[in-house]
CSV table of C-alpha atoms and ligand atoms in Angstrom, one decimal:
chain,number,residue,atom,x,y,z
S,1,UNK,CA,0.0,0.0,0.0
S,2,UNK,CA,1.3,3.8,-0.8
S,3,UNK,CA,1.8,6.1,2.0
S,4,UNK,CA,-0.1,8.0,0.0
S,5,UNK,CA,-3.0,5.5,-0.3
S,6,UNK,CA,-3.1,5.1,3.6
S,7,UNK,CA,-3.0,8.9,4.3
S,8,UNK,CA,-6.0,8.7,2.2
S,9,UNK,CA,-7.7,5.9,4.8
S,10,UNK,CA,-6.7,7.7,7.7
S,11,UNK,CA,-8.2,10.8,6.7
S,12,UNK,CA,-11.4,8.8,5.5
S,13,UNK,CA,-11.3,6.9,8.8
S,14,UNK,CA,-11.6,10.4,10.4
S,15,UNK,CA,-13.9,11.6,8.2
S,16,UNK,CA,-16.3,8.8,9.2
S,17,UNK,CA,-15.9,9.1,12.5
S,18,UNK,CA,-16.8,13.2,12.9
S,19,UNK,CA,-19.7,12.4,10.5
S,20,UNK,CA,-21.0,9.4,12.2
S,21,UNK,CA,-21.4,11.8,15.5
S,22,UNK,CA,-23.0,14.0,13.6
S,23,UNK,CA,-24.9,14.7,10.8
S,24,UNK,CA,-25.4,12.1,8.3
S,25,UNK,CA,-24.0,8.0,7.9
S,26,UNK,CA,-20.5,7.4,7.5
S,27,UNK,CA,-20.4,6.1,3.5
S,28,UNK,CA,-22.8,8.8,1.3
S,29,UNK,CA,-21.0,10.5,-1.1
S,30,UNK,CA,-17.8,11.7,1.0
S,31,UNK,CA,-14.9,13.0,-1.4
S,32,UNK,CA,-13.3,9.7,0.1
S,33,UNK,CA,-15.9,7.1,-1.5
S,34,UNK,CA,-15.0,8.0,-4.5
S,35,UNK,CA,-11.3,6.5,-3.7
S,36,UNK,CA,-12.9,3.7,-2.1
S,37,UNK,CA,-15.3,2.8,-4.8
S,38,UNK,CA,-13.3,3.4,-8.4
S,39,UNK,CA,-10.8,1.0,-6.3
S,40,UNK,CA,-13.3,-1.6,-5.3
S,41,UNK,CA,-14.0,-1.0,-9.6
S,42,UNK,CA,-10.4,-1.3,-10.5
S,43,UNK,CA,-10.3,-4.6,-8.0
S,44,UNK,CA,-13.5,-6.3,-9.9
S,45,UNK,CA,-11.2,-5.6,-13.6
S,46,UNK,CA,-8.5,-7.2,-11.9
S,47,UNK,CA,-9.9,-10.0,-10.7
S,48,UNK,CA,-11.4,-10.6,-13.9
S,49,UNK,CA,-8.6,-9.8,-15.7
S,50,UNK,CA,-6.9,-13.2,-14.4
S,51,UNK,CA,-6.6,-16.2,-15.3
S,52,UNK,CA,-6.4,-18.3,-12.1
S,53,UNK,CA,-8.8,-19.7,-8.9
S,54,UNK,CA,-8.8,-16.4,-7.1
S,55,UNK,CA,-10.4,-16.8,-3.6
S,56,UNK,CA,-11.2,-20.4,-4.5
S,57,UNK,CA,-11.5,-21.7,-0.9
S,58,UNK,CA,-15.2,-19.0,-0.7
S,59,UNK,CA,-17.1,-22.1,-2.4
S,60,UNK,CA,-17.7,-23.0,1.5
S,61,UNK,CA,-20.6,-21.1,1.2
S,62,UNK,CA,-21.8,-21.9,-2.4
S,63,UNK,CA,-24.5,-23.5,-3.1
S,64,UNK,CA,-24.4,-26.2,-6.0
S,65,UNK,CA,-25.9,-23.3,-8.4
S,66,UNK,CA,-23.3,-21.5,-7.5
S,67,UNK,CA,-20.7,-23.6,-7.9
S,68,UNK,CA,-21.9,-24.6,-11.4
S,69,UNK,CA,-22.1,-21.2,-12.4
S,70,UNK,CA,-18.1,-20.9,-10.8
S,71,UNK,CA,-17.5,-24.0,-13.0
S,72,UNK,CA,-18.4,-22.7,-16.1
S,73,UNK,CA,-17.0,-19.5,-15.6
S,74,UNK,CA,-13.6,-21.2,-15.4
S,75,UNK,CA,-14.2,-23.4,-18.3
S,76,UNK,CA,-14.9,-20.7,-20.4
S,77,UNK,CA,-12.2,-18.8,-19.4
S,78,UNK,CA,-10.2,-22.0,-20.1
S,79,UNK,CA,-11.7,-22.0,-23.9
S,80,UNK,CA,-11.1,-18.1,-24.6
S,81,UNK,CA,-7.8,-17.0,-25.0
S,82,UNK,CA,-6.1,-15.5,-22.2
S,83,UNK,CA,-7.0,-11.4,-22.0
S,84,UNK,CA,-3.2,-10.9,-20.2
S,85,UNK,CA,-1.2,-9.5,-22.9
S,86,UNK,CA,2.0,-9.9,-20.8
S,87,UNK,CA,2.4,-6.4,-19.3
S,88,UNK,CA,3.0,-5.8,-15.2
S,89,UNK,CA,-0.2,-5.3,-13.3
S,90,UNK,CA,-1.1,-1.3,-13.2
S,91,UNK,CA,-3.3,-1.1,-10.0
S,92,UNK,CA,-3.8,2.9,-11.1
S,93,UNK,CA,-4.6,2.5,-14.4
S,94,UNK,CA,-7.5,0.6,-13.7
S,95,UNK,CA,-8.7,3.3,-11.3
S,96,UNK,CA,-7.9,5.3,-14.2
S,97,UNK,CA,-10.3,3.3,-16.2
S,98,UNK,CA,-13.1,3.0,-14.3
S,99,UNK,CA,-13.2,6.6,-13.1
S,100,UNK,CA,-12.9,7.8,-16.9
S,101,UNK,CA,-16.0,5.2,-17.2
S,102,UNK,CA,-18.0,7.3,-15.0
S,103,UNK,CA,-16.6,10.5,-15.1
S,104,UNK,CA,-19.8,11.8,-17.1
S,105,UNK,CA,-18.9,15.3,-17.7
S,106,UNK,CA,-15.0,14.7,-17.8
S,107,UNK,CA,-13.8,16.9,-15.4
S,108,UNK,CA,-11.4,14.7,-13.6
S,109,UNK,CA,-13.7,13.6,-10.5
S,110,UNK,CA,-16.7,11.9,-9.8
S,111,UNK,CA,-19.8,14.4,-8.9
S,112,UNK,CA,-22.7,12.9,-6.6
S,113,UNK,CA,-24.6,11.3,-9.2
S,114,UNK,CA,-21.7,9.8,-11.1
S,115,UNK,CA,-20.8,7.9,-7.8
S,116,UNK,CA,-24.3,7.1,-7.3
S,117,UNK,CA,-24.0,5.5,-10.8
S,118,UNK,CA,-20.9,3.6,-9.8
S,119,UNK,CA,-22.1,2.4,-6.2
S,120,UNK,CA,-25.1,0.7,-7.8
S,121,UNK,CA,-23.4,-0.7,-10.8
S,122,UNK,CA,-21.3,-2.5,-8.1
S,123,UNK,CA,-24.0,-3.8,-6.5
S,124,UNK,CA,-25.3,-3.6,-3.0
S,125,UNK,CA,-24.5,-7.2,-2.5
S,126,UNK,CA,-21.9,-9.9,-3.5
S,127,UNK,CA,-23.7,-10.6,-6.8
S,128,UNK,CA,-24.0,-7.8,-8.7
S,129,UNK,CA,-22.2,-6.1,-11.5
S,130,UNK,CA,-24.1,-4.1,-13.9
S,131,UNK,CA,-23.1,-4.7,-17.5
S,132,UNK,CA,-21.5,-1.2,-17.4
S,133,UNK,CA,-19.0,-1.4,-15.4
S,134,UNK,CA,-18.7,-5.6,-16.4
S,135,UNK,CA,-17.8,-4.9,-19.9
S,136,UNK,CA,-15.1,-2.5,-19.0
S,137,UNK,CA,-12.6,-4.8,-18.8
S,138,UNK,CA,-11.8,-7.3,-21.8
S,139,UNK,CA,-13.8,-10.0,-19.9
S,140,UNK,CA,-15.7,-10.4,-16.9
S,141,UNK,CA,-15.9,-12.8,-14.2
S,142,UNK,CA,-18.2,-12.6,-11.9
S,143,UNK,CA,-17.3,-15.2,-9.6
S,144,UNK,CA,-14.3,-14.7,-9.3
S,145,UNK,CA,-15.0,-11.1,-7.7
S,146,UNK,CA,-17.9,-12.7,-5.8
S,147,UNK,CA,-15.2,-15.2,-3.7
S,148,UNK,CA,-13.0,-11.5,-3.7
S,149,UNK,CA,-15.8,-9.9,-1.7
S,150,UNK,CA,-17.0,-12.7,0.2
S,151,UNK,CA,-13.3,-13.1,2.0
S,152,UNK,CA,-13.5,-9.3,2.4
S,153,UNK,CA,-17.2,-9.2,4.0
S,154,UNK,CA,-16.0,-10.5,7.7
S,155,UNK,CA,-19.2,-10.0,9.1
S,156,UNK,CA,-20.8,-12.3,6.6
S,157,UNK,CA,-23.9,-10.3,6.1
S,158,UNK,CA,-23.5,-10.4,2.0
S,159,UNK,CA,-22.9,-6.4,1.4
S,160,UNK,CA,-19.0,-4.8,2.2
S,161,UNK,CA,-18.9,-1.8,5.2
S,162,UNK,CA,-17.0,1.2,4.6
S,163,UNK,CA,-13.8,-0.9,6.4
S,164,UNK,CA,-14.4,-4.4,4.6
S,165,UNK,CA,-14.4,-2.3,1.2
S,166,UNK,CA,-11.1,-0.7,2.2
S,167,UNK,CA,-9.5,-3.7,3.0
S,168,UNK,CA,-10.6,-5.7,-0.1
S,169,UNK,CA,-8.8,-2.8,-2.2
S,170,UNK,CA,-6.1,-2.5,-0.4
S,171,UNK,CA,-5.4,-5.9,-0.5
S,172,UNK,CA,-6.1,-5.7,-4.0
S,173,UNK,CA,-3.5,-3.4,-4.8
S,174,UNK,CA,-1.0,-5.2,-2.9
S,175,UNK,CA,-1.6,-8.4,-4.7
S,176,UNK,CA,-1.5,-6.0,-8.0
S,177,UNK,CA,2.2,-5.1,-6.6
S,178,UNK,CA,2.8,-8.5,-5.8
S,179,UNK,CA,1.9,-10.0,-9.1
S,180,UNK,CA,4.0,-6.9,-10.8
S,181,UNK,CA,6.8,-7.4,-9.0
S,182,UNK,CA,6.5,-11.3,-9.6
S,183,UNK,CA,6.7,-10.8,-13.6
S,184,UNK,CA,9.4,-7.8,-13.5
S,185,UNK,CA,11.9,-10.5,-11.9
S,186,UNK,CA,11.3,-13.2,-14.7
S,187,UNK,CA,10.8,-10.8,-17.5
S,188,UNK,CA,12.5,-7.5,-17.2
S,189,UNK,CA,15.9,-8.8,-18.7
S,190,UNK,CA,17.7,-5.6,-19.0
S,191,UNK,CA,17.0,-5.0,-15.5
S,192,UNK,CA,15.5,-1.7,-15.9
S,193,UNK,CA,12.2,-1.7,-13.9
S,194,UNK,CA,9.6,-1.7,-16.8
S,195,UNK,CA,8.7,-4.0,-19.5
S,196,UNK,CA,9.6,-3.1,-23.5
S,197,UNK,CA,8.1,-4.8,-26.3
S,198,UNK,CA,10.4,-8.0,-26.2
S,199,UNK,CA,9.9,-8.7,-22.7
S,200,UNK,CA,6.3,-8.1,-22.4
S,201,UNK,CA,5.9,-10.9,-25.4
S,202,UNK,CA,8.2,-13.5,-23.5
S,203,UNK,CA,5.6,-12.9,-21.2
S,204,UNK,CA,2.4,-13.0,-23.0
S,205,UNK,CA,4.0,-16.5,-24.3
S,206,UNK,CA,5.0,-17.2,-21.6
S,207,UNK,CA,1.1,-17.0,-20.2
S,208,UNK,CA,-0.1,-18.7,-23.5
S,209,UNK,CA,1.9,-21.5,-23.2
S,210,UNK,CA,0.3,-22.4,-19.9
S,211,UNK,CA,-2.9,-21.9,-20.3
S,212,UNK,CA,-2.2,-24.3,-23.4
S,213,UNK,CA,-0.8,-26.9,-21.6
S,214,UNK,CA,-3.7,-26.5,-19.2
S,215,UNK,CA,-6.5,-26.5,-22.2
S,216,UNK,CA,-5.1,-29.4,-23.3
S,217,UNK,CA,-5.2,-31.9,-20.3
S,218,UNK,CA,-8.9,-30.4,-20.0
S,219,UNK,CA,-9.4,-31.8,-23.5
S,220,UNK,CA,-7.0,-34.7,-22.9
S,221,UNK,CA,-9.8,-35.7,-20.1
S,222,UNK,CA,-13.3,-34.4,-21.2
S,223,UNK,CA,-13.3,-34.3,-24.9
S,224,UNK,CA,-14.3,-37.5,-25.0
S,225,UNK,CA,-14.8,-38.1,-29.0
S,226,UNK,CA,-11.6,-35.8,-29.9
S,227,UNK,CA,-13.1,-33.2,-32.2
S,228,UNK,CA,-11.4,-30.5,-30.7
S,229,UNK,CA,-14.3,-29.0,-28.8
S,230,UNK,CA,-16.7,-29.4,-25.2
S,231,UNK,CA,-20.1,-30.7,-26.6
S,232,UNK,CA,-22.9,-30.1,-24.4
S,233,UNK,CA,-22.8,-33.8,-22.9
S,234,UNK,CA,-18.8,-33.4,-22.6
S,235,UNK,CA,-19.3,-30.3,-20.6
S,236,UNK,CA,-21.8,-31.9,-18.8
S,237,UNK,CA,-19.5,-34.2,-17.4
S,238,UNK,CA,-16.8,-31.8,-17.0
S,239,UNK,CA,-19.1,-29.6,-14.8
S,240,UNK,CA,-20.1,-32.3,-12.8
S,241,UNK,CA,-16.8,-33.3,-12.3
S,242,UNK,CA,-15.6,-29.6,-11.0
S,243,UNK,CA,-19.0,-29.3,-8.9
S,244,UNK,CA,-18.1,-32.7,-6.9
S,245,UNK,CA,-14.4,-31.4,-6.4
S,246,UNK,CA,-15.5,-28.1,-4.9
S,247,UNK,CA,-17.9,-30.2,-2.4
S,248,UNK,CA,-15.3,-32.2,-1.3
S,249,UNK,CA,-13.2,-29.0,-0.9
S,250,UNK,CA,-15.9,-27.6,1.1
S,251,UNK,CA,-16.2,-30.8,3.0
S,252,UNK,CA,-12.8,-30.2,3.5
S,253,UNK,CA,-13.2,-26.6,4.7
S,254,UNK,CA,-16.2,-27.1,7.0
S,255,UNK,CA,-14.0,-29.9,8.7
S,256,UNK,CA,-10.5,-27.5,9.6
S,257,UNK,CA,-12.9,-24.7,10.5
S,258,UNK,CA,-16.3,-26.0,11.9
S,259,UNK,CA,-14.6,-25.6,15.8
S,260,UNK,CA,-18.4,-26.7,17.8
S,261,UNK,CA,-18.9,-29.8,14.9
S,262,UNK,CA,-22.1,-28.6,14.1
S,263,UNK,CA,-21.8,-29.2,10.2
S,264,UNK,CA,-21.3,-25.7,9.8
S,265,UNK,CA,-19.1,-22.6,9.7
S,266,UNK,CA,-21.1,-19.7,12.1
S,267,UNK,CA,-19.9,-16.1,11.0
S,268,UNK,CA,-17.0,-16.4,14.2
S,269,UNK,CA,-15.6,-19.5,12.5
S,270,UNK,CA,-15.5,-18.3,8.8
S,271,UNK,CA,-13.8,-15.8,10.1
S,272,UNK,CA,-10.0,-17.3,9.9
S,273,UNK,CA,-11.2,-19.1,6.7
S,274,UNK,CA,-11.5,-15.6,5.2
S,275,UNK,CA,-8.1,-14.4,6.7
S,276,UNK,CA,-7.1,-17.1,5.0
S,277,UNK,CA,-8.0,-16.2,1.7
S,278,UNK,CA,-7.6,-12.9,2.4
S,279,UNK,CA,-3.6,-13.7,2.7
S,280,UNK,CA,-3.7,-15.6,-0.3
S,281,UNK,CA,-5.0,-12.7,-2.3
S,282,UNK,CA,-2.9,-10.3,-0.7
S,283,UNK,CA,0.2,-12.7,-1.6
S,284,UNK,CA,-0.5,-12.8,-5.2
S,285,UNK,CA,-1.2,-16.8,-5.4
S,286,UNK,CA,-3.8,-18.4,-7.4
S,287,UNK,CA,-3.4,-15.7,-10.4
S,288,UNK,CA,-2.7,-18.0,-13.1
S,289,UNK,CA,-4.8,-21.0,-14.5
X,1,LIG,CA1,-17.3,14.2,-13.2
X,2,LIG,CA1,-20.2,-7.1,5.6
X,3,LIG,CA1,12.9,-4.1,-19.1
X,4,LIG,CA1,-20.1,-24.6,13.4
């Protein structure tokens, strides 16, 4: 996290606090939301944006709907080609992105109403992205940012406070630092901190090389009569296949962190689960497919 970026909590922090004595809720349309929100934005791109099982360990609380829907989300990401064109993750210029998205009359800021429009493209609650602010990026995946925000919501009552939202971003843009710095060490050859044209393709190969090897021992296993494709049947199967490994993951799950053995994880005991993932995202793991 920039010093800058926690200045900016800190005074937000404070700002919440007067206001909460006061006048009106901590959270409406502060000069600090906008921060808070174009982040949590620039997290859902990111998050999109890659390729791997982010937050994979959330399926403890999805249903088998759910987990379908996870399932195909990460088969057709498998299918597409990857959207990471090589080049170091740029936390800011996805803030960038999304505020220009919003930023109606283009002077630089978001006004009342053009943060209003943002807030409820996010979505009050874990499962809701409005189309404008999904087909930003080049794809969107809305899992993916639904297991982000469910390690983020600690209290577990499906919508982020003020303080889960800033932790989700920061942690965001620490993975984004994380993964940046990961890629600068195995592709910035001439050691100068950025990546030029030759790099950033050893790296976009580098990326579409394993996401062919992994597209190919999906086929390998669920393309059953070799034409090259997933029929409906094949992907069938393939979907059933995924949905029984995230049950016995959760099985899994529900046994570390189910402390009373009641057969399920009470808001107290999801709590170190979402640490947990939390970490994990924060780390930079599970990026890649
Ligand atoms: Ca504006
Ligand atoms: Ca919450
Ligand atoms: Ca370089
Ligand atoms: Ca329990």
């Amino acid at each position: 996290m920039s010093r800058i970026t926690t200045r900016h909590h800190l005074l937000s922090a404070a700002l919440c606090f007067t206001m909460s004595l006061g006048l009106s809720a901590c959270g409406n349309d502060t000069p600090a939301d906008e921060a808070l929100y174009v982040g949590e934005g620039a997290s859902f791109l990111a998050s999109s944006e890659e390729g791997g099982d982010i937050g994979s360990d959330a399926v403890v609380e999805a249903d088998a709907a759910q987990m379908e829907a996870m399932s195909d989300e990460h088969v057709s990401g498998l299918e597409g080609e990857p959207v990471d064109e090589g080049g170091a993750c740029d936390f800011s210029a996805r803030r960038a992105a999304v505020l220009a998205k919003y930023d109606d009359d283009g002077d630089g800021k978001l006004s009342v109403r053009e943060l209003r429009e943002l807030k409820a493209d996010l979505g009050e609650r874990r499962d809701t992205i409005r189309p404008r602010l999904a087909q930003l990026g080049r794809r969107a995946r809305h899992w993916a940012f639904w297991r982000v925000r469910w390690a983020f919501d600690e209290d577990g009552n499906g919508a982020l406070s003020a303080e889960e939202r800033t932790t989700l971003v920061d942690a965001m843009e620490a993975r984004c630092e994380r993964l940046r710095a990961e890629r600068l060490e195995k592709f910035d050859a001439n050691d100068d901190g950025t990546l030029d044209e030759t790099e950033r393709q050893a790296a976009r190969a580098a990326v579409r090389a394993h996401w062919a090897e992994k597209r190919a021992a999906l086929m390998d296993a669920y393309d059953t009569n070799d034409n090259g494709v997933l029929d409906n049947g094949e992907r069938v199967a393939l979907r059933q296949a995924r949905v029984a490994a995230a049950q016995e993951r959760r099985a899994e799950l529900v046994e570390t962190y189910d402390t009373d053995g009641d057969g399920r994880l009470s808001t107290a005991e999801a709590l170190p689960l979402r640490q947990e993932i939390q970490r994990r995202i924060i780390e930079g793991r599970d990026a890649e497919e």
